[in-house]
Each structure stands twice: as C-alpha cells, then as structure tokens.
Amino acid sequence: MMNPFFSLIIPMYNASKSIEATLLSIDKAVLKSFVSMQVIVVDDGSNDDSSSVVTSFNPESSMTIEYHIKENGGISSARNMGLSHAKGEWIMFCDADDTLHESVIIHHLPDLIEYRYDVIKFSVDFNHDPRYVHRDECLSKETLKQNYIKYRHEGVLTFVWSTFIQHQLIKNHKIRFDERIKVGAEDNAFLMDVMSVSNTWKLSSFIGIHYTQTSGSIMNAFRAHRYQAISIMFEHELLLMDHIDVDLSIIHHRVWWFVRAIYKQIFHKKQNLKYQEKCQHFEEVMDYHGISMEMIDALFIKYALRRPHKIIEWMCILRCLNLRRSA
C-alpha cells in the first residue's frame, strides 16, 4: 500500500463539542481534492467523550483516521506522538476546535505535487485580524533576513496549523516540538527550527483555516508559567536569527520585545508572587539568556525615545531591575 500524500496531526484534549466539526471540515477538503490523507488524532488524556466522537466518525472521503491516546503531557508531546506515526509526504497540523477551508488542499495542490517549496504557509481567519493574511510571495532566508520584523509581526513564524511541511525535511533534521513548552509558543519554536533548515517557503493569501478561540480557552486563560514558554521559544528564535545572520539592530529589537513580554507575564496582576519574588524570576530569565542589565538600560533609552507613550511601562521594568541591583 502506498503511503498517504498527507499526514494531518490533531492534538486533542476534552474536545467532544468541537472535534466532529474539525474532522468534517478535513473530510470535505480531502473529498474535494481527491488526495489520500492519514489523520492522526492524539488524545492527550481527555476525560470527556472525545474518544467516542472520533472513533465513531465515518468519513465520506478516502482519508483514514488513527486514534492514539496518551497521558496528559501537553500539546508538544501530543504533536510529537503524531509525528512518530506520520507516513505522509506532507505534514499538516490542525487543532481540535479549528476548521479547514474545503479548498485549502486543492488550491495549493500544483505546488504540493511538484514539491516546489519546503514549506507552504497559507493565511488564517484569526478573529478577522488582517495581520495574518499573507501576500502571495516566495520567501527565502535572504528575504526573511531583510524583512525579519515584518514577517515576525505578520505571523509567518507562528501558527503551525496553517502550513504544509515536507515530511522528509522533518525526518532528515529530526525536528520535534520542544516538550518543555506544554502550551503556548510551541508552534513558534517548531517553525523557527523548520526555517533554520529549509530553503524555500511560499506564502499564500488563501485563507485556509478558521481559528477558533473561545473566551474560556486555554490560550486565552492566564497561565502563571507562560513566561517560561516564552523564554524557551526565544532560545529557538535566537538560533534562527543567528542562522540567517540578521543585523544586530534586529536582534536588539527582538531582545527588547522579549524583555517586555517576560516582564508582562511575571508582573501580571494574577501572578501570585510577592514583588521581590517577581523581580528575582525576572532577573533569572535575563541571566539565563545572557541579557545584561546594561544592555537593557541601553535598549530602554533607544526605544523609549521612539515610543514615549510606553514610558510608564518601561520605567516599571527599570525600577524592578534597579531594586535587584541594590539588593
């Protein structure tokens, strides 16, 4: 039996209310494109009736559904289990509450059949945010280097579930999701690793997936240790920026973004720590990445002059650092 053309990996946790719609949308896309697809659903320790919804789903297309269950360990480990079972020539991802556009495969099929690109990244209906609708263009390491901040802002290195990735690329370089990240920023880290070893990407304006984020979802909820996920993701980003040899000014820009992002998470009003403990955590993360207090001072002066409306937030960061220096 020939291997399927696609392997689509779905990590699932308590998704009994949404997974059927997700599978139905995939089935329609496969039916319209006449391709073979292996759908791998990895149940990350659900305690609702998600399993019965998946195992009872009867596709109209030729796609096959494999159901695997594991102890709860986070979305990264679930996707890695899916990768270990994948047999397709192209890898796709989808979350258990998202829906594919029925034409997302057939629209990109000419490029997929000819293997013109290592990665094809299509656009996302993300709460109607136009930032995540790409222009139709080819992307190389050189163009990424020259326009890194622009592409970073537009979500090119985010959303693993809006990509087709050549499976051979993943296998050759043994790319896996960083399991230190349980949820949040794990797809950024993965795509940065993919970009570091790939040569050609295509960005597509076709809106191929509808992303659902409910008010009570885990992605919207405050998580006390999210700053650790951001910190781990930044390790991968530093490696990518070094690999494509971006200008020092871009590294400074991303370092300052990182400092602010970590500060916001650690000093969040729901973070149940004393002020001195927050300061200690903040400095530990900075030390881990080799970001000196002098570097932060210099970045503060540079960016505060450009964005004076942020001065109060940034003064709070400096106040925290100065308290640590005097301790």
mmCIF file of N, CA and C in Angstrom, residues 13-89:
data_model
loop_
_atom_site.group_PDB
_atom_site.id
_atom_site.type_symbol
_atom_site.label_atom_id
_atom_site.label_comp_id
_atom_site.label_asym_id
_atom_site.label_seq_id
_atom_site.Cartn_x
_atom_site.Cartn_y
_atom_site.Cartn_z
ATOM 1 N N TYR A 13 -7.711 17.467 23.496
ATOM 2 C CA TYR A 13 -7.960 17.347 24.935
ATOM 3 C C TYR A 13 -9.355 17.886 25.230
ATOM 4 N N ASN A 14 -10.239 17.003 25.663
ATOM 5 C CA ASN A 14 -11.614 17.374 26.007
ATOM 6 C C ASN A 14 -12.262 18.217 24.916
ATOM 7 N N ALA A 15 -12.292 17.665 23.718
ATOM 8 C CA ALA A 15 -12.813 18.409 22.568
ATOM 9 C C ALA A 15 -14.066 17.764 21.995
ATOM 10 N N SER A 16 -14.852 17.145 22.834
ATOM 11 C CA SER A 16 -16.024 16.409 22.347
ATOM 12 C C SER A 16 -17.027 17.313 21.631
ATOM 13 N N LYS A 17 -17.057 18.599 21.985
ATOM 14 C CA LYS A 17 -18.029 19.523 21.382
ATOM 15 C C LYS A 17 -17.561 20.094 20.049
ATOM 16 N N SER A 18 -16.281 19.939 19.729
ATOM 17 C CA SER A 18 -15.761 20.591 18.524
ATOM 18 C C SER A 18 -15.083 19.649 17.532
ATOM 19 N N ILE A 19 -14.610 18.495 17.985
ATOM 20 C CA ILE A 19 -13.774 17.650 17.134
ATOM 21 C C ILE A 19 -14.531 17.111 15.923
ATOM 22 N N GLU A 20 -15.827 16.899 16.043
ATOM 23 C CA GLU A 20 -16.581 16.378 14.896
ATOM 24 C C GLU A 20 -16.589 17.394 13.755
ATOM 25 N N ALA A 21 -16.785 18.675 14.086
ATOM 26 C CA ALA A 21 -16.775 19.717 13.054
ATOM 27 C C ALA A 21 -15.401 19.822 12.406
ATOM 28 N N THR A 22 -14.347 19.646 13.202
ATOM 29 C CA THR A 22 -12.981 19.670 12.667
ATOM 30 C C THR A 22 -12.777 18.539 11.678
ATOM 31 N N LEU A 23 -13.150 17.325 12.067
ATOM 32 C CA LEU A 23 -12.989 16.163 11.187
ATOM 33 C C LEU A 23 -13.841 16.294 9.932
ATOM 34 N N LEU A 24 -15.031 16.838 10.079
ATOM 35 C CA LEU A 24 -15.916 17.023 8.925
ATOM 36 C C LEU A 24 -15.296 17.989 7.913
ATOM 37 N N SER A 25 -14.672 19.062 8.411
ATOM 38 C CA SER A 25 -14.052 20.034 7.505
ATOM 39 C C SER A 25 -12.861 19.410 6.768
ATOM 40 N N ILE A 26 -12.107 18.571 7.457
ATOM 41 C CA ILE A 26 -10.974 17.883 6.826
ATOM 42 C C ILE A 26 -11.483 16.909 5.762
ATOM 43 N N ASP A 27 -12.527 16.195 6.091
ATOM 44 C CA ASP A 27 -13.123 15.224 5.167
ATOM 45 C C ASP A 27 -13.572 15.910 3.880
ATOM 46 N N LYS A 28 -14.169 17.083 3.993
ATOM 47 C CA LYS A 28 -14.626 17.830 2.819
ATOM 48 C C LYS A 28 -13.437 18.267 1.961
ATOM 49 N N ALA A 29 -12.359 18.702 2.627
ATOM 50 C CA ALA A 29 -11.163 19.143 1.890
ATOM 51 C C ALA A 29 -10.522 17.981 1.143
ATOM 52 N N VAL A 30 -10.487 16.820 1.760
ATOM 53 C CA VAL A 30 -9.915 15.629 1.114
ATOM 54 C C VAL A 30 -10.798 15.180 -0.036
ATOM 55 N N LEU A 31 -12.094 15.190 0.189
ATOM 56 C CA LEU A 31 -13.056 14.755 -0.827
ATOM 57 C C LEU A 31 -12.959 15.631 -2.079
ATOM 58 N N LYS A 32 -12.743 16.914 -1.879
ATOM 59 C CA LYS A 32 -12.693 17.858 -2.997
ATOM 60 C C LYS A 32 -11.394 17.751 -3.780
ATOM 61 N N SER A 33 -10.322 17.335 -3.118
ATOM 62 C CA SER A 33 -9.005 17.330 -3.768
ATOM 63 C C SER A 33 -8.594 15.955 -4.295
ATOM 64 N N PHE A 34 -9.325 14.907 -3.945
ATOM 65 C CA PHE A 34 -9.030 13.544 -4.396
ATOM 66 C C PHE A 34 -7.611 13.098 -4.001
ATOM 67 N N VAL A 35 -7.188 13.448 -2.803
ATOM 68 C CA VAL A 35 -5.868 13.030 -2.320
ATOM 69 C C VAL A 35 -6.051 12.000 -1.209
ATOM 70 N N SER A 36 -4.969 11.327 -0.870
ATOM 71 C CA SER A 36 -5.003 10.391 0.249
ATOM 72 C C SER A 36 -4.470 11.087 1.496
ATOM 73 N N MET A 37 -5.121 10.858 2.613
ATOM 74 C CA MET A 37 -4.726 11.532 3.851
ATOM 75 C C MET A 37 -4.845 10.605 5.047
ATOM 76 N N GLN A 38 -3.828 10.656 5.873
ATOM 77 C CA GLN A 38 -3.804 9.955 7.159
ATOM 78 C C GLN A 38 -4.044 11.018 8.242
ATOM 79 N N VAL A 39 -5.163 10.926 8.921
ATOM 80 C CA VAL A 39 -5.475 11.839 10.019
ATOM 81 C C VAL A 39 -5.113 11.145 11.324
ATOM 82 N N ILE A 40 -4.239 11.783 12.084
ATOM 83 C CA ILE A 40 -3.761 11.205 13.344
ATOM 84 C C ILE A 40 -4.276 12.053 14.487
ATOM 85 N N VAL A 41 -5.207 11.505 15.256
ATOM 86 C CA VAL A 41 -5.741 12.205 16.420
ATOM 87 C C VAL A 41 -5.037 11.667 17.659
ATOM 88 N N VAL A 42 -4.388 12.561 18.395
ATOM 89 C CA VAL A 42 -3.673 12.170 19.613
ATOM 90 C C VAL A 42 -4.431 12.742 20.800
ATOM 91 N N ASP A 43 -5.045 11.864 21.556
ATOM 92 C CA ASP A 43 -5.816 12.247 22.741
ATOM 93 C C ASP A 43 -4.862 12.406 23.915
ATOM 94 N N ASP A 44 -4.730 13.635 24.379
ATOM 95 C CA ASP A 44 -3.787 13.949 25.448
ATOM 96 C C ASP A 44 -4.444 13.796 26.823
ATOM 97 N N GLY A 45 -5.039 12.618 27.040
ATOM 98 C CA GLY A 45 -5.615 12.317 28.352
ATOM 99 C C GLY A 45 -6.957 12.956 28.615
ATOM 100 N N SER A 46 -7.812 13.016 27.591
ATOM 101 C CA SER A 46 -9.144 13.606 27.779
ATOM 102 C C SER A 46 -9.958 12.817 28.796
ATOM 103 N N ASN A 47 -10.858 13.522 29.484
ATOM 104 C CA ASN A 47 -11.760 12.839 30.426
ATOM 105 C C ASN A 47 -13.225 13.081 30.067
ATOM 106 N N ASP A 48 -13.472 13.488 28.806
ATOM 107 C CA ASP A 48 -14.854 13.575 28.342
ATOM 108 C C ASP A 48 -15.064 12.457 27.297
ATOM 109 N N ASP A 49 -16.067 12.595 26.450
ATOM 110 C CA ASP A 49 -16.326 11.521 25.488
ATOM 111 C C ASP A 49 -15.760 11.846 24.106
ATOM 112 N N SER A 50 -14.639 12.576 24.076
ATOM 113 C CA SER A 50 -13.989 12.891 22.796
ATOM 114 C C SER A 50 -13.655 11.634 22.009
ATOM 115 N N SER A 51 -13.192 10.606 22.704
ATOM 116 C CA SER A 51 -12.757 9.379 22.015
ATOM 117 C C SER A 51 -13.888 8.743 21.219
ATOM 118 N N SER A 52 -15.092 8.711 21.792
ATOM 119 C CA SER A 52 -16.211 8.079 21.090
ATOM 120 C C SER A 52 -16.618 8.884 19.861
ATOM 121 N N VAL A 53 -16.479 10.212 19.939
ATOM 122 C CA VAL A 53 -16.801 11.051 18.778
ATOM 123 C C VAL A 53 -15.830 10.754 17.642
ATOM 124 N N VAL A 54 -14.551 10.614 17.972
ATOM 125 C CA VAL A 54 -13.538 10.354 16.938
ATOM 126 C C VAL A 54 -13.692 8.954 16.350
ATOM 127 N N THR A 55 -13.820 7.963 17.211
ATOM 128 C CA THR A 55 -13.852 6.573 16.730
ATOM 129 C C THR A 55 -15.139 6.234 15.985
ATOM 130 N N SER A 56 -16.178 7.013 16.213
ATOM 131 C CA SER A 56 -17.441 6.750 15.511
ATOM 132 C C SER A 56 -17.587 7.586 14.240
ATOM 133 N N PHE A 57 -16.633 8.484 13.992
ATOM 134 C CA PHE A 57 -16.728 9.331 12.803
ATOM 135 C C PHE A 57 -16.466 8.491 11.554
ATOM 136 N N ASN A 58 -17.358 8.621 10.583
ATOM 137 C CA ASN A 58 -17.271 7.822 9.355
ATOM 138 C C ASN A 58 -17.057 8.757 8.167
ATOM 139 N N PRO A 59 -15.831 8.899 7.699
ATOM 140 C CA PRO A 59 -15.564 9.835 6.603
ATOM 141 C C PRO A 59 -16.165 9.383 5.281
ATOM 142 N N GLU A 60 -16.546 10.366 4.468
ATOM 143 C CA GLU A 60 -17.037 10.062 3.118
ATOM 144 C C GLU A 60 -15.876 9.929 2.148
ATOM 145 N N SER A 61 -14.761 10.567 2.475
ATOM 146 C CA SER A 61 -13.601 10.531 1.590
ATOM 147 C C SER A 61 -12.757 9.290 1.890
ATOM 148 N N SER A 62 -11.593 9.249 1.238
ATOM 149 C CA SER A 62 -10.693 8.113 1.425
ATOM 150 C C SER A 62 -9.750 8.305 2.611
ATOM 151 N N MET A 63 -9.922 9.362 3.379
ATOM 152 C CA MET A 63 -9.000 9.586 4.490
ATOM 153 C C MET A 63 -9.192 8.513 5.564
ATOM 154 N N THR A 64 -8.099 8.173 6.202
ATOM 155 C CA THR A 64 -8.145 7.227 7.314
ATOM 156 C C THR A 64 -7.890 7.984 8.616
ATOM 157 N N ILE A 65 -8.509 7.544 9.679
ATOM 158 C CA ILE A 65 -8.349 8.193 10.983
ATOM 159 C C ILE A 65 -7.702 7.218 11.949
ATOM 160 N N GLU A 66 -6.577 7.630 12.499
ATOM 161 C CA GLU A 66 -5.904 6.844 13.540
ATOM 162 C C GLU A 66 -6.087 7.568 14.873
ATOM 163 N N TYR A 67 -6.462 6.809 15.874
ATOM 164 C CA TYR A 67 -6.696 7.391 17.195
ATOM 165 C C TYR A 67 -5.663 6.838 18.171
ATOM 166 N N HIS A 68 -4.924 7.735 18.807
ATOM 167 C CA HIS A 68 -3.925 7.354 19.802
ATOM 168 C C HIS A 68 -4.207 8.103 21.095
ATOM 169 N N ILE A 69 -4.008 7.446 22.199
ATOM 170 C CA ILE A 69 -4.245 8.072 23.488
ATOM 171 C C ILE A 69 -2.977 8.008 24.328
ATOM 172 N N LYS A 70 -2.726 9.047 25.088
ATOM 173 C CA LYS A 70 -1.554 9.126 25.943
ATOM 174 C C LYS A 70 -1.919 9.851 27.224
ATOM 175 N N GLU A 71 -1.048 9.731 28.218
ATOM 176 C CA GLU A 71 -1.235 10.503 29.438
ATOM 177 C C GLU A 71 -1.070 11.977 29.135
ATOM 178 N N ASN A 72 -1.798 12.800 29.883
ATOM 179 C CA ASN A 72 -1.732 14.236 29.656
ATOM 180 C C ASN A 72 -0.311 14.750 29.847
ATOM 181 N N GLY A 73 0.230 15.354 28.792
ATOM 182 C CA GLY A 73 1.601 15.857 28.863
ATOM 183 C C GLY A 73 1.805 17.138 28.099
ATOM 184 N N GLY A 74 0.713 17.685 27.535
ATOM 185 C CA GLY A 74 0.823 18.940 26.816
ATOM 186 C C GLY A 74 0.785 18.761 25.308
ATOM 187 N N ILE A 75 0.542 19.868 24.640
ATOM 188 C CA ILE A 75 0.329 19.841 23.188
ATOM 189 C C ILE A 75 1.593 19.460 22.425
ATOM 190 N N SER A 76 2.766 19.813 22.960
ATOM 191 C CA SER A 76 4.016 19.486 22.260
ATOM 192 C C SER A 76 4.230 17.977 22.203
ATOM 193 N N SER A 77 4.058 17.307 23.327
ATOM 194 C CA SER A 77 4.251 15.853 23.347
ATOM 195 C C SER A 77 3.193 15.146 22.516
ATOM 196 N N ALA A 78 1.974 15.702 22.477
ATOM 197 C CA ALA A 78 0.913 15.105 21.664
ATOM 198 C C ALA A 78 1.261 15.194 20.177
ATOM 199 N N ARG A 79 1.731 16.361 19.748
ATOM 200 C CA ARG A 79 2.111 16.510 18.337
ATOM 201 C C ARG A 79 3.313 15.635 17.991
ATOM 202 N N ASN A 80 4.239 15.494 18.932
ATOM 203 C CA ASN A 80 5.396 14.629 18.676
ATOM 204 C C ASN A 80 4.981 13.178 18.513
ATOM 205 N N MET A 81 4.002 12.736 19.299
ATOM 206 C CA MET A 81 3.500 11.378 19.116
ATOM 207 C C MET A 81 2.888 11.240 17.726
ATOM 208 N N GLY A 82 2.165 12.273 17.297
ATOM 209 C CA GLY A 82 1.588 12.241 15.965
ATOM 210 C C GLY A 82 2.660 12.143 14.890
ATOM 211 N N LEU A 83 3.742 12.907 15.056
ATOM 212 C CA LEU A 83 4.832 12.854 14.084
ATOM 213 C C LEU A 83 5.469 11.464 14.018
ATOM 214 N N SER A 84 5.529 10.803 15.157
ATOM 215 C CA SER A 84 6.142 9.470 15.183
ATOM 216 C C SER A 84 5.306 8.449 14.410
ATOM 217 N N HIS A 85 4.024 8.721 14.194
ATOM 218 C CA HIS A 85 3.159 7.802 13.449
ATOM 219 C C HIS A 85 2.901 8.271 12.015
ATOM 220 N N ALA A 86 3.392 9.451 11.649
ATOM 221 C CA ALA A 86 3.086 10.024 10.348
ATOM 222 C C ALA A 86 3.790 9.273 9.220
ATOM 223 N N LYS A 87 3.070 9.071 8.127
ATOM 224 C CA LYS A 87 3.610 8.364 6.961
ATOM 225 C C LYS A 87 3.497 9.191 5.678
ATOM 226 N N GLY A 88 2.844 10.326 5.743
ATOM 227 C CA GLY A 88 2.587 11.117 4.543
ATOM 228 C C GLY A 88 3.810 11.853 4.030
ATOM 229 N N GLU A 89 3.710 12.298 2.789
ATOM 230 C CA GLU A 89 4.793 13.065 2.177
ATOM 231 C C GLU A 89 4.773 14.523 2.627
#
